[in-house]
PDB file of C-alpha atoms in Angstrom:
ATOM      1  CA  MET A   1      15.170  35.265   2.578  1.00 89.00           C
ATOM      2  CA  THR A   2      16.186  38.896   2.178  1.00 93.00           C
ATOM      3  CA  ILE A   3      17.780  40.834   5.030  1.00 95.00           C
ATOM      4  CA  VAL A   4      18.499  44.551   4.769  1.00 95.00           C
ATOM      5  CA  PRO A   5      19.891  47.081   7.238  1.00 96.00           C
ATOM      6  CA  MET A   6      17.594  49.795   8.612  1.00 96.00           C
ATOM      7  CA  ARG A   7      19.400  52.511   6.634  1.00 96.00           C
ATOM      8  CA  ASP A   8      18.184  50.882   3.378  1.00 94.00           C
ATOM      9  CA  LEU A   9      14.566  51.735   4.249  1.00 93.00           C
ATOM     10  CA  LYS A  10      15.233  55.212   2.849  1.00 95.00           C
ATOM     11  CA  ASP A  11      15.135  53.681  -0.641  1.00 95.00           C
ATOM     12  CA  THR A  12      11.474  52.695  -0.619  1.00 94.00           C
ATOM     13  CA  VAL A  13      11.420  51.821  -4.320  1.00 95.00           C
ATOM     14  CA  GLU A  14      14.197  49.276  -3.813  1.00 94.00           C
ATOM     15  CA  ILE A  15      12.511  47.804  -0.716  1.00 94.00           C
ATOM     16  CA  GLU A  16       9.250  47.477  -2.664  1.00 93.00           C
ATOM     17  CA  ARG A  17      11.123  45.749  -5.496  1.00 93.00           C
ATOM     18  CA  LYS A  18      12.758  43.334  -3.061  1.00 93.00           C
ATOM     19  CA  CYS A  19       9.379  42.501  -1.489  1.00 91.00           C
ATOM     20  CA  ALA A  20       7.869  41.765  -4.904  1.00 89.00           C
ATOM     21  CA  GLU A  21      10.935  39.820  -6.027  1.00 89.00           C
ATOM     22  CA  GLU A  22      11.125  37.783  -2.831  1.00 87.00           C
ATOM     23  CA  ASN A  23       7.366  37.132  -2.835  1.00 88.00           C
ATOM     24  CA  GLY A  24       7.716  37.040   0.914  1.00 90.00           C
ATOM     25  CA  PRO A  25       8.924  39.144   3.812  1.00 94.00           C
ATOM     26  CA  VAL A  26      12.037  41.293   3.839  1.00 95.00           C
ATOM     27  CA  PHE A  27      13.708  41.372   7.238  1.00 96.00           C
ATOM     28  CA  VAL A  28      15.139  44.664   8.460  1.00 97.00           C
ATOM     29  CA  THR A  29      17.977  44.752  10.968  1.00 97.00           C
ATOM     30  CA  LYS A  30      19.288  47.436  13.267  1.00 96.00           C
ATOM     31  CA  ASN A  31      22.773  47.033  14.692  1.00 95.00           C
ATOM     32  CA  GLY A  32      22.766  43.444  13.468  1.00 93.00           C
ATOM     33  CA  TYR A  33      19.516  42.461  15.193  1.00 96.00           C
ATOM     34  CA  GLY A  34      16.130  41.864  13.646  1.00 96.00           C
ATOM     35  CA  ARG A  35      13.793  44.850  14.129  1.00 96.00           C
ATOM     36  CA  LEU A  36      11.155  44.899  11.386  1.00 96.00           C
ATOM     37  CA  VAL A  37       9.530  42.806   8.697  1.00 96.00           C
ATOM     38  CA  VAL A  38       8.335  44.437   5.487  1.00 96.00           C
ATOM     39  CA  MET A  39       6.120  42.581   3.033  1.00 94.00           C
ATOM     40  CA  ASP A  40       4.017  43.044  -0.056  1.00 92.00           C
ATOM     41  CA  ILE A  41       0.304  43.494   0.715  1.00 93.00           C
ATOM     42  CA  GLU A  42      -0.623  40.433  -1.384  1.00 92.00           C
ATOM     43  CA  TYR A  43       1.781  38.266   0.608  1.00 93.00           C
ATOM     44  CA  TYR A  44       0.350  39.690   3.844  1.00 95.00           C
ATOM     45  CA  GLU A  45      -3.234  38.964   2.764  1.00 96.00           C
ATOM     46  CA  ARG A  46      -2.342  35.383   1.718  1.00 95.00           C
ATOM     47  CA  THR A  47      -0.621  34.826   5.057  1.00 96.00           C
ATOM     48  CA  MET A  48      -3.560  36.218   7.033  1.00 97.00           C
ATOM     49  CA  HIS A  49      -5.961  34.027   5.033  1.00 98.00           C
ATOM     50  CA  LYS A  50      -3.891  30.924   5.829  1.00 98.00           C
ATOM     51  CA  LEU A  51      -3.838  31.835   9.515  1.00 98.00           C
ATOM     52  CA  TYR A  52      -7.609  32.309   9.510  1.00 98.00           C
ATOM     53  CA  GLU A  53      -8.103  28.923   7.831  1.00 98.00           C
ATOM     54  CA  ALA A  54      -5.800  27.201  10.322  1.00 98.00           C
ATOM     55  CA  LYS A  55      -7.602  28.852  13.251  1.00 98.00           C
ATOM     56  CA  THR A  56     -10.976  27.739  11.883  1.00 98.00           C
ATOM     57  CA  VAL A  57      -9.796  24.159  11.409  1.00 98.00           C
ATOM     58  CA  ASN A  58      -8.351  24.080  14.942  1.00 98.00           C
ATOM     59  CA  GLU A  59     -11.631  25.393  16.369  1.00 97.00           C
ATOM     60  CA  GLY A  60     -13.515  22.674  14.481  1.00 95.00           C
ATOM     61  CA  LEU A  61     -11.175  19.987  15.770  1.00 97.00           C
ATOM     62  CA  ALA A  62     -11.619  21.303  19.311  1.00 97.00           C
ATOM     63  CA  ASP A  63     -15.408  21.109  18.853  1.00 95.00           C
ATOM     64  CA  ILE A  64     -15.101  17.490  17.729  1.00 95.00           C
ATOM     65  CA  GLU A  65     -12.868  16.601  20.682  1.00 96.00           C
ATOM     66  CA  SER A  66     -15.261  18.225  23.158  1.00 97.00           C
ATOM     67  CA  GLY A  67     -18.308  16.575  21.599  1.00 93.00           C
ATOM     68  CA  ASN A  68     -19.743  19.909  20.560  1.00 93.00           C
ATOM     69  CA  THR A  69     -21.203  18.545  17.314  1.00 93.00           C
ATOM     70  CA  VAL A  70     -24.606  17.793  15.824  1.00 91.00           C
ATOM     71  CA  ASP A  71     -25.397  14.886  13.507  1.00 91.00           C
ATOM     72  CA  GLY A  72     -26.000  15.900   9.892  1.00 92.00           C
ATOM     73  CA  SER A  73     -29.508  14.466   9.767  1.00 93.00           C
ATOM     74  CA  GLU A  74     -30.425  16.461  12.889  1.00 92.00           C
ATOM     75  CA  VAL A  75     -29.201  19.654  11.259  1.00 93.00           C
ATOM     76  CA  LYS A  76     -31.179  18.837   8.115  1.00 94.00           C
ATOM     77  CA  ASP A  77     -34.340  18.312  10.191  1.00 93.00           C
ATOM     78  CA  MET A  78     -33.806  21.536  12.180  1.00 92.00           C
ATOM     79  CA  LEU A  79     -33.264  23.581   9.005  1.00 93.00           C
ATOM     80  CA  GLY A  80     -36.225  21.922   7.331  1.00 93.00           C
ATOM     81  CA  LYS A  81     -38.494  22.903  10.198  1.00 93.00           C
ATOM     82  CA  LYS A  82     -37.081  26.424  10.393  1.00 93.00           C
ATOM     83  CA  TYR A  83     -37.214  27.184   6.663  1.00 95.00           C
ATOM     84  CA  GLY A  84     -40.045  24.880   5.619  1.00 88.00           C
ATOM     85  CA  PHE A  85     -38.354  22.515   3.184  1.00 84.00           C
TER      86      PHE A  85
END
């Protein structure tokens, strides 16, 4: 984990290098307290993808728990009727 003071944000090339080197977020502090998080766009996209996957799985589990499901053979029959196969 990399932590840098706010004043170091002036050196954008160095911050970019730290983000790439860390392959994760760089935490920025102001007066000793956390204020910002800077990260490489690839790391951000991977993180957002993981969050989306976790959200989707949780929604599916909630559907199962609430009984909001359809049997596979029923789905096959419905699709067969709708699309003629």
